Coordinates of C-alpha atoms in Angstrom, one line a residue:
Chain A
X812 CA -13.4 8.1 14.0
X813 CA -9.9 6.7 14.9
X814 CA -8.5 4.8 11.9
X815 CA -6.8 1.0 12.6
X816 CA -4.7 -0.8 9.8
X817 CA -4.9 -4.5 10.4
X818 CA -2.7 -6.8 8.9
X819 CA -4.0 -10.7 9.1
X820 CA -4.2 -13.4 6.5
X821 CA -6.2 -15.7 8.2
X822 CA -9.4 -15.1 8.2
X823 CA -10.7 -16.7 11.0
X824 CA -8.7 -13.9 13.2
X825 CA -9.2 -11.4 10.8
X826 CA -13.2 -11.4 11.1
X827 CA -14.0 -11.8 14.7
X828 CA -11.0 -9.0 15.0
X829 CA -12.4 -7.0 12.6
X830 CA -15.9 -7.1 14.6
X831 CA -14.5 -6.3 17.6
X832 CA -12.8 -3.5 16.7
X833 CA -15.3 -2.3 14.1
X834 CA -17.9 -2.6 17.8
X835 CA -15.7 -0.3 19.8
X836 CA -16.2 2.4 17.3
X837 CA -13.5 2.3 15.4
X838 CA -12.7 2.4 11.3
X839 CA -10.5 -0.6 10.0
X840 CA -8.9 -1.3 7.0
X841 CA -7.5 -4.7 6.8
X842 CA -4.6 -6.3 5.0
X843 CA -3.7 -9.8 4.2
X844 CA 0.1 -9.1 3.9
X845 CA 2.6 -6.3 4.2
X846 CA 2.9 -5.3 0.3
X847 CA 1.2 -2.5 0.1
X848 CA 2.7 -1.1 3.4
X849 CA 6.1 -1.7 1.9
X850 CA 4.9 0.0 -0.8
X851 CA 3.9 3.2 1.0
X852 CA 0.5 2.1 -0.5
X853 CA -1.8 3.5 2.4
X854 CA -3.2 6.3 4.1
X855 CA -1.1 6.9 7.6
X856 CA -3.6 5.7 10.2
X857 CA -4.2 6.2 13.9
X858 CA -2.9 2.4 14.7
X859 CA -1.4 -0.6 13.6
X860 CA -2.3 -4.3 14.3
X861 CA -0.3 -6.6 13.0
X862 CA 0.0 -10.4 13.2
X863 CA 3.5 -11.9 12.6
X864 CA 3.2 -15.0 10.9
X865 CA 2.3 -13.3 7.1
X866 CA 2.9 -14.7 3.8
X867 CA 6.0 -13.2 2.4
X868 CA 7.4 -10.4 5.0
X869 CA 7.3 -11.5 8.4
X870 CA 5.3 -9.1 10.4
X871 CA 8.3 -7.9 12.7
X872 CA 9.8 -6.8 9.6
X873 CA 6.9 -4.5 8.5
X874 CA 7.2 -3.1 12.3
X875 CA 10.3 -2.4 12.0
X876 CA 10.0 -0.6 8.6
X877 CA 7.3 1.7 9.7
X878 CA 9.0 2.6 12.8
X879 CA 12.3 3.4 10.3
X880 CA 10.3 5.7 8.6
X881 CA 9.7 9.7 9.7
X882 CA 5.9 9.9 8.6
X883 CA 4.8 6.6 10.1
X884 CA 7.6 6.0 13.4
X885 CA 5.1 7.9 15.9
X886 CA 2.2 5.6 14.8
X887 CA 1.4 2.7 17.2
X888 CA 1.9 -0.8 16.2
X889 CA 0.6 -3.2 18.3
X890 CA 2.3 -7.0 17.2
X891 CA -0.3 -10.3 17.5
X892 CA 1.2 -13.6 17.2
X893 CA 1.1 -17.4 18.7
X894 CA 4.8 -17.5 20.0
X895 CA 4.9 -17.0 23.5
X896 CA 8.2 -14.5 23.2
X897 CA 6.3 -12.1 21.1
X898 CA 7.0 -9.7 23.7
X899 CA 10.3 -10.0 23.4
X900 CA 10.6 -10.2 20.0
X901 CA 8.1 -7.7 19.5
X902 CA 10.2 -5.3 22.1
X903 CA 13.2 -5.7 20.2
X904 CA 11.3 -4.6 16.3
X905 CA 10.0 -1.6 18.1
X906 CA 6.7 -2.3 18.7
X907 CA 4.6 -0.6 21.2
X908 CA 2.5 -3.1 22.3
X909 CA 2.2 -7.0 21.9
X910 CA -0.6 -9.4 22.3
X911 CA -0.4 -13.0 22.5
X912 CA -2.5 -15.4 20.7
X913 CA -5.1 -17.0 21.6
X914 CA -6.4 -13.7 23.1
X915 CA -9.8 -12.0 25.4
X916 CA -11.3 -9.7 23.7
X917 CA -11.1 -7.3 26.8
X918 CA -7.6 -7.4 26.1
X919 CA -7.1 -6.1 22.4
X920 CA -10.0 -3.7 23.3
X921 CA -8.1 -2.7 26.3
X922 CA -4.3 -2.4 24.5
X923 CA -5.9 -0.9 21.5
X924 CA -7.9 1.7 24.0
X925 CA -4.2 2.2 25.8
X926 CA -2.7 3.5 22.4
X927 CA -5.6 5.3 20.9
X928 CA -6.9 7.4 23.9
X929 CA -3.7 9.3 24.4
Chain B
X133 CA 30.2 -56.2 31.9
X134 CA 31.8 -55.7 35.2
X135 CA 34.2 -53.7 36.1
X136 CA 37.1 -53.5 39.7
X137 CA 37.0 -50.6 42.1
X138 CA 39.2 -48.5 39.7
X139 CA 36.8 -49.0 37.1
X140 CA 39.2 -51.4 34.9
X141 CA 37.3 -54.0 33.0
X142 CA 37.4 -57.7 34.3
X143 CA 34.3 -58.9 32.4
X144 CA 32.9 -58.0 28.9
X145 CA 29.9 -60.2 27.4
X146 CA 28.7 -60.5 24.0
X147 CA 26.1 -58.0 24.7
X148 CA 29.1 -55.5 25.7
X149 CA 30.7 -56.5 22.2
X150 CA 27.6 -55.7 20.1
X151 CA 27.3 -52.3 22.5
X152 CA 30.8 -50.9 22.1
X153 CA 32.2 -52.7 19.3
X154 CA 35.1 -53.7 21.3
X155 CA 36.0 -57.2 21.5
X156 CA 36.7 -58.7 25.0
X157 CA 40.5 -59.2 24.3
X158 CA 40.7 -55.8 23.2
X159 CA 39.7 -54.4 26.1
X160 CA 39.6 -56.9 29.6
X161 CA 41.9 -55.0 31.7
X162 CA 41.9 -52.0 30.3
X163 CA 39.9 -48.4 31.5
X164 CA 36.4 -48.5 31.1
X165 CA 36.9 -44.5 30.5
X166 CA 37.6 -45.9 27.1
X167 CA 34.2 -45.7 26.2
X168 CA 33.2 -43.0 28.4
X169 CA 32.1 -39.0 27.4
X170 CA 35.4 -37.2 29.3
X171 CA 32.7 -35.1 31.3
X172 CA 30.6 -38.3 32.5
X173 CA 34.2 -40.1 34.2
X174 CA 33.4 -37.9 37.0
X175 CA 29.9 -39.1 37.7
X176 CA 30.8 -42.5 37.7
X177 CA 33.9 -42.9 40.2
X178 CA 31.1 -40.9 42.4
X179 CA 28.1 -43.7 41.4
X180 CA 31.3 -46.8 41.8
X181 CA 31.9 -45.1 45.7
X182 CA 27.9 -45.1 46.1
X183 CA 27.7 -49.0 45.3
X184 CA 31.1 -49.8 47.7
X185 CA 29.1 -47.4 50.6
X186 CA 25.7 -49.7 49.7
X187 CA 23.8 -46.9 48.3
X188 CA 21.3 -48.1 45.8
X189 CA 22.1 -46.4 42.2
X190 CA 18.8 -45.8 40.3
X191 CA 18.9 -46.8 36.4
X192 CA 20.3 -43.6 35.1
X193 CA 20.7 -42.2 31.5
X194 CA 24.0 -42.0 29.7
X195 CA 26.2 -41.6 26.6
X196 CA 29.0 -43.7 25.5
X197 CA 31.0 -43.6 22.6
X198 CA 31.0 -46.9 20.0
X199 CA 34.7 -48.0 18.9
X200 CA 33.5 -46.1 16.0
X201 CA 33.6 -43.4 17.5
X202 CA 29.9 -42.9 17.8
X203 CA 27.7 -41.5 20.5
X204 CA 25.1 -44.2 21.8
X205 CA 22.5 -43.1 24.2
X206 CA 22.2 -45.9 26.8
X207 CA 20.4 -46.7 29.8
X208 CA 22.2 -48.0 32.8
X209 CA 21.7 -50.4 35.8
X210 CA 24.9 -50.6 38.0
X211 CA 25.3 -53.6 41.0
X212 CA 27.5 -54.8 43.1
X213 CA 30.3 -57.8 42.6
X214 CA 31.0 -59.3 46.0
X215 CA 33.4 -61.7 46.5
X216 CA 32.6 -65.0 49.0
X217 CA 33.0 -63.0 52.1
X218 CA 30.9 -60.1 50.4
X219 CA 32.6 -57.5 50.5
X220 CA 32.1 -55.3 47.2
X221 CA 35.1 -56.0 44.6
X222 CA 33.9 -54.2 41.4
X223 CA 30.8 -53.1 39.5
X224 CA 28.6 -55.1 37.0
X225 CA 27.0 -53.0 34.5
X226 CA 23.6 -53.8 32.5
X227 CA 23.7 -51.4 29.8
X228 CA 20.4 -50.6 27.4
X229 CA 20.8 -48.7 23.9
X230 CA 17.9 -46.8 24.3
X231 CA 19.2 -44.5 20.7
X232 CA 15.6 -45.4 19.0
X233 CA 13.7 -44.9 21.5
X234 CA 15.3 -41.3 22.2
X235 CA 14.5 -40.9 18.2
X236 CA 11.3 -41.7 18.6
X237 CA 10.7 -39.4 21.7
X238 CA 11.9 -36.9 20.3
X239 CA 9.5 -37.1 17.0
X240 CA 6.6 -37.6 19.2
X241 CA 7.6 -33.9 20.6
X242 CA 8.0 -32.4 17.4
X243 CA 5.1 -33.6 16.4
X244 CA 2.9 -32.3 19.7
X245 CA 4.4 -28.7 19.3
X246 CA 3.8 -28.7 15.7
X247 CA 0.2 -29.8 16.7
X248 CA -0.4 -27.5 19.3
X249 CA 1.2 -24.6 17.5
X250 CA -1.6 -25.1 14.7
X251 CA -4.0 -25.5 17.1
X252 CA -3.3 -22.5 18.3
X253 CA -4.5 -20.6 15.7
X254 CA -7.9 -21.9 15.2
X255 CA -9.0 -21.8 18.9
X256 CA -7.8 -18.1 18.4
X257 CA -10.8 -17.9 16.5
X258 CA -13.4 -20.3 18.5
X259 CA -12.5 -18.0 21.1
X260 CA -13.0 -14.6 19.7
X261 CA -16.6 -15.9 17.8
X262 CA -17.3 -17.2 21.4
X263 CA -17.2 -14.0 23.5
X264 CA -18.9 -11.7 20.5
X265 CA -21.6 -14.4 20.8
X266 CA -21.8 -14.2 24.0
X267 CA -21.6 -10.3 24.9
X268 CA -24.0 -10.0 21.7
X269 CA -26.6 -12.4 23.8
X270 CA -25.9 -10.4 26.8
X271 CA -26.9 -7.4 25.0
X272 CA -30.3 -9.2 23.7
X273 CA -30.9 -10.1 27.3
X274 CA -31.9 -13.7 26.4
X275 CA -30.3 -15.6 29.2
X276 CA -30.9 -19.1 28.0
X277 CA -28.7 -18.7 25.1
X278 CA -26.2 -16.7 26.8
X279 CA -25.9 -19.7 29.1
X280 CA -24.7 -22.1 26.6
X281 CA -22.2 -19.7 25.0
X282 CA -20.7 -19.0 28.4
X283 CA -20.3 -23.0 28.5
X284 CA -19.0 -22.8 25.3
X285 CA -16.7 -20.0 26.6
X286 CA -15.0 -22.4 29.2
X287 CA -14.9 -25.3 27.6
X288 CA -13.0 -23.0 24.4
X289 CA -10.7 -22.4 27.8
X290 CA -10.1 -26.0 28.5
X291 CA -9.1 -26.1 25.8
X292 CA -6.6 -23.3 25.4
X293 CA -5.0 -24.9 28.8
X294 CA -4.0 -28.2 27.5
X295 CA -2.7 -26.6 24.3
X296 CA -0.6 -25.1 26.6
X297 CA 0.3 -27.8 28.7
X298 CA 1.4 -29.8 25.9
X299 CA 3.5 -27.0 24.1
X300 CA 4.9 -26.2 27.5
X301 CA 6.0 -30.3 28.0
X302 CA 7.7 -30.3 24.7
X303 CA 9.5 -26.9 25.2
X304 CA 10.6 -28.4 29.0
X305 CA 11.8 -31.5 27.2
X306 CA 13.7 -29.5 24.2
X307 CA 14.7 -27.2 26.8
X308 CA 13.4 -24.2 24.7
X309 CA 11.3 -23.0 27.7
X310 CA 12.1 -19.3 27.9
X311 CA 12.5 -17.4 30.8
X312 CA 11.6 -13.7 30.8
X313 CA 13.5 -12.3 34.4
X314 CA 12.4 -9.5 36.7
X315 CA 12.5 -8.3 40.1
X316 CA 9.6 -9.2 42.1
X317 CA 8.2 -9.4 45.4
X318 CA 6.9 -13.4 45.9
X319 CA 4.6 -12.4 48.8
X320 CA 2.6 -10.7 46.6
X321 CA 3.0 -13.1 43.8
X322 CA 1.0 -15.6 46.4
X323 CA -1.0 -13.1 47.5
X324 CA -2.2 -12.9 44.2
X325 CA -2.9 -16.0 42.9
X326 CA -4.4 -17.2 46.6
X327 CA -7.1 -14.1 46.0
X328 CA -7.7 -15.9 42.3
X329 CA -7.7 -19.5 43.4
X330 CA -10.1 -18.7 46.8
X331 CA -13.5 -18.7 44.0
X332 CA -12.1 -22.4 43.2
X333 CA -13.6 -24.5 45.9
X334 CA -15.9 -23.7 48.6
X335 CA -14.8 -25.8 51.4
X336 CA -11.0 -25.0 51.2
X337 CA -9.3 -22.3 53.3
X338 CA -6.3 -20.9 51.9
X339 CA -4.2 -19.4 54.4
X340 CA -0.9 -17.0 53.8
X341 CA 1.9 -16.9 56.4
X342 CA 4.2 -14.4 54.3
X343 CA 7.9 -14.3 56.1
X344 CA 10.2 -11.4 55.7
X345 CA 11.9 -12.6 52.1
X346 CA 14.1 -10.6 49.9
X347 CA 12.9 -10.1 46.2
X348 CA 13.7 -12.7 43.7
X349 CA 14.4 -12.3 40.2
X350 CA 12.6 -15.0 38.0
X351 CA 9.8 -15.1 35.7
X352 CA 6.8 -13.9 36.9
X353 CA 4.6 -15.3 34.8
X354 CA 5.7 -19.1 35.2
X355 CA 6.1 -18.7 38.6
X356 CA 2.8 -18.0 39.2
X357 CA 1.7 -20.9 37.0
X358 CA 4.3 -23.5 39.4
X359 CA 2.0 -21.9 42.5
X360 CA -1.4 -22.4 40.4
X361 CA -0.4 -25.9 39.8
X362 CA 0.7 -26.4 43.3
X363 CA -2.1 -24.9 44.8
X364 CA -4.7 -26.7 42.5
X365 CA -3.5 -29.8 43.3
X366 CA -3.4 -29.4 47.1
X367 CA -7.2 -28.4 46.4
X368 CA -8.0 -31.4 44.1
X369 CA -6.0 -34.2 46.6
X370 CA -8.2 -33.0 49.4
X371 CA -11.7 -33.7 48.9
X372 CA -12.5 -33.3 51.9
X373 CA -11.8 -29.1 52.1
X374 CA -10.1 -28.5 54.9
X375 CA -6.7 -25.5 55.5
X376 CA -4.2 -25.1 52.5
X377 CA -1.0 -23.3 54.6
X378 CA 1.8 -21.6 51.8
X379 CA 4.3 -20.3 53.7
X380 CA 7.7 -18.0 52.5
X381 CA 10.5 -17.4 54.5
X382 CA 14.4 -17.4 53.2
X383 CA 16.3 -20.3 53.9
X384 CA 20.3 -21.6 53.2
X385 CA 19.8 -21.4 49.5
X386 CA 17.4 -18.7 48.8
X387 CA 14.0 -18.2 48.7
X388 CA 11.3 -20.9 50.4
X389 CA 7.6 -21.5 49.5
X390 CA 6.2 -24.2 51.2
X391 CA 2.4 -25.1 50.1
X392 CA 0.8 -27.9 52.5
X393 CA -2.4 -29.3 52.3
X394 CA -4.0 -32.1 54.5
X395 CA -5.6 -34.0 51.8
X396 CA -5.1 -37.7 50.9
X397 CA -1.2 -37.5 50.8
X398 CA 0.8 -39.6 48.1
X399 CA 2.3 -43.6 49.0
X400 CA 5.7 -43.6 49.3
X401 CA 5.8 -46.0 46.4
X402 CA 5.2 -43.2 44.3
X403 CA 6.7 -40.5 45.9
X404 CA 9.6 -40.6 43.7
X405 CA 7.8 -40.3 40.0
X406 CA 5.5 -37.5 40.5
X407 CA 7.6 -35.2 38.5
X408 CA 7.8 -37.4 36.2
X409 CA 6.3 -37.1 32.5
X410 CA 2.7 -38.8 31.9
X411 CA 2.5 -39.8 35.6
X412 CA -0.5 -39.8 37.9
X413 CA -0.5 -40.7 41.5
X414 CA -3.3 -43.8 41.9
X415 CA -5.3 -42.9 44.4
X416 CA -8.9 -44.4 44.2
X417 CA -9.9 -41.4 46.8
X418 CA -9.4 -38.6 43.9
X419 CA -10.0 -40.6 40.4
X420 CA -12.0 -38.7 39.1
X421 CA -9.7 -35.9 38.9
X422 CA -8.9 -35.0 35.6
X423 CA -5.5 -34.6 34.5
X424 CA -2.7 -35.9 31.8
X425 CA -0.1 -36.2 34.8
X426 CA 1.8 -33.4 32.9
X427 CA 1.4 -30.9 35.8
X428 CA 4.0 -31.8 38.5
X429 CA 6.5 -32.0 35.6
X430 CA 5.9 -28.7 33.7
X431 CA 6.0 -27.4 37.5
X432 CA 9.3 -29.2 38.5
X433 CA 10.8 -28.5 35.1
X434 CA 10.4 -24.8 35.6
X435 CA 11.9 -24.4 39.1
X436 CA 14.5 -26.3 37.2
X437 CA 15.3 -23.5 34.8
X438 CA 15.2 -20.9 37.7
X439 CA 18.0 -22.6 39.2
X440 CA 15.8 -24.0 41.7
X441 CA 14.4 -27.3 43.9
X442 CA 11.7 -28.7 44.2
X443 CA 10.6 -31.6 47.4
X444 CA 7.8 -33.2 48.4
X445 CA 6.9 -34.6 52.3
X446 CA 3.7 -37.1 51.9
X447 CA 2.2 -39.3 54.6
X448 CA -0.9 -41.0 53.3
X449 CA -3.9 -39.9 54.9
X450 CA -2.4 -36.9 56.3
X451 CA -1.1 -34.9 53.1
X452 CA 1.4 -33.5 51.4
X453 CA 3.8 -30.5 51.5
X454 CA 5.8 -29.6 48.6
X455 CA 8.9 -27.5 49.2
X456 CA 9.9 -25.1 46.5
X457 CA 13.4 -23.2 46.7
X458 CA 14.3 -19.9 44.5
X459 CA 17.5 -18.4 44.2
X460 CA 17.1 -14.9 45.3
X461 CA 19.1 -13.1 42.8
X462 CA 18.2 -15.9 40.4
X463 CA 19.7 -17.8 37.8
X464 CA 22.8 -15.9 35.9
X465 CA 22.3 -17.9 32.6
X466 CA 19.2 -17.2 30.3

């Protein structure tokens, strides 16, 4: 089973996310804010999903970490947030995907399929 | 105030006092570039030879500078002085400080993206609860309640679009509206959103005549939105159905698309504010459309940013056609 890290600390996204994803068949393991990444403080997944409005480290900061990094800079990381530029912004920390808020489902399922199935 | 053909000052009221901080003798017969931004002196020697030619000046907005040395934002309604065989002699000026009221505009649109931003995040959720609902009903085949959480689903939608008309008004006003450029083909950009906006209404044909028209580079996205907007409209001010014709072709300054419909048209009275903020044409015909009047100006304001026009042609009763004009290799800045 393909393993997703979520990062979200509201959990009115967190939960439907986390049922969405969990439905497609895949295993997630959330986190309310980018400590424990910084920290090394995980087990290298198959994906990252991660929102950029978080307490502490923005989110665009924790993309751009992991993609700094040799053991976790061929991981995906696909970058959720309310600002309409997230694309751009989330081009410019790295990221390999972005999705906009408020999102379909269709679409996370279909940009989370895009990086998992390759 | 008034002021002669070479914009020197031969009157200056009490009001101008308060205004400027000048006092008459200070300044009768001296410049009225005295109070003026350098880059506005321009502007005006243009708007003084409009009012000597008899061209009407609308009310326009302005900045002048105090005798303090401060900037006041002002609103301005220029006439003519005529002398007894009335012929135009100089320029009388009713000025406005209109400094609060920008204040206050400009809080009220702090405080709508604010709003809408945390709205945002909320609906997020609404709408993610809302499809699991309603793909977990579809799944339990039981169509009654699936019904109501598809309604739920498009109402949740409604709502996502006026979030994002309102953040889009405030960006347009802030001018924070940002453009993300590419190369595109419009004929297909049409093509598309006619194939999406032919479910809309039953009784409407919407009709392409695609000219031969170089690429332009804009934002694809927003572009497709002005042509939603258009297009929508031209369906909603046409009750009756009827041919919706958008045409392309390249004209003197770029790119055309031209998007006629043969609806109930718009009075010439109001002609001139449609792309303006808050404002909805009265037409008895089509009140029961639904709108905030905010569509025509998020529309305008982002052909605006593109370096672009925007026109409208209306005869009531017979319809309108809205001209829009993109620079082909689009706007350098941005």
């Amino acid at each position: 089973m393909k393993q997703i890290i979520l990062v979200e600390d509201d959990p009115g996204i967190l939960d439907p996310m986390i049922i969405i994803l969990r439905n497609s068949g895949y295993a997630v393991t959330t986190f309310l804010d980018g400590v424990l990444i910084l920290n090394n403080d995980f087990s290298p997944p198959d994906l990252f999903i991660i929102d950029k409005q978080l307490p502490g480290v923005d989110g665009l900061e924790i993309c751009k970490y992991l993609k700094s990094r040799k053991e976790t800079s061929s991981i995906p990381v696909i970058m959720v947030s309310a600002t309409p530029n997230i694309h751009t912004l989330g081009k410019a920390a790295g990221a390999d995907d972005t999705i906009e808020k408020p999102f379909q489902i269709h679409e996370l399922r279909d940009v989370v399929a895009k990086h998992l199935t390759r | 105030m008034s002021i002669d053909l070479n914009r020197n000052i031969t009157s200056w009221n009490k009001g101008a006092e308060n205004l400027y901080g000048f006092a008459a003798e200070e300044v009768l017969g001296k410049s009225l570039e005295l109070v003026l931004l350098p880059e506005d002196i321009k502007a005006l020697i243009e708007k003084v030879n409009d009012i000597v030619n008899e061209v009407t000046v609308p009310i326009y907005k302005t900045i002048r500078i105090h005798k303090n040395g401060r900037h006041t934002d002002l609103e301005i309604l220029l006439s003519p002085v005529r002398n007894a065989n009335g012929v135009v002699i100089g320029v009388s000026t009713v000025a406005r400080d209109i400094t609060v009221r920008k204040m206050h505009e400009q809080q009220k649109d702090d405080f709508i993206a604010i709003a809408s931003h945390e709205l945002k995040t909320p609906v997020t959720s609404i709408k993610a609860y809302a499809e699991i609902l309603h793909e977990q009903l579809e799944q339990s085949g039981d169509e009654a309640s699936m019904e109501i959480a598809k309604k739920l689903r498009i109402q949740v939608n409604m709502l996502i679009v006026l979030i994002k008309t309102l953040l889009d008004t405030t960006k347009l006003g802030a001018g924070e509206m940002l453009l993300e450029v590419e190369q595109f083909d419009l004929n297909l950009l049409v093509k598309e959103q006619i194939e999406s906006l032919v479910a809309v209404s039953d009784n409407h044909n919407l009709i392409l005549k695609a000219g031969e028209i170089k690429p332009i580079s804009a934002d694809r996205k927003l572009i497709g939105q002005v042509l939603t907007n258009i297009i929508t409209n031209a369906i909603r001010y046409s009750p009756g159905g009827g041919d919706i014709i958008i045409a392309t072709k390249m004209s003197e300054n770029g790119v055309q698309v031209s998007i006629q419909d043969f609806g109930v048209g718009i009075p010439a009275s109001e002609q001139g504010n449609i792309f303006d903020r808050y404002f909805r044409v009265s037409n008895p015909l089509t009140s029961r459309a639904s709108g905030i009047g905010l569509g025509l100006y998020i529309t305008a304001g982002i052909v605006h940013q593109h370096g672009g026009t925007i026109s409208l042609v209306s005869e009531e009763g017979k319809g309108s056609i809205f001209l829009i004009t993109l620079p082909e290799g689009g706007k350098q800045k941005e």
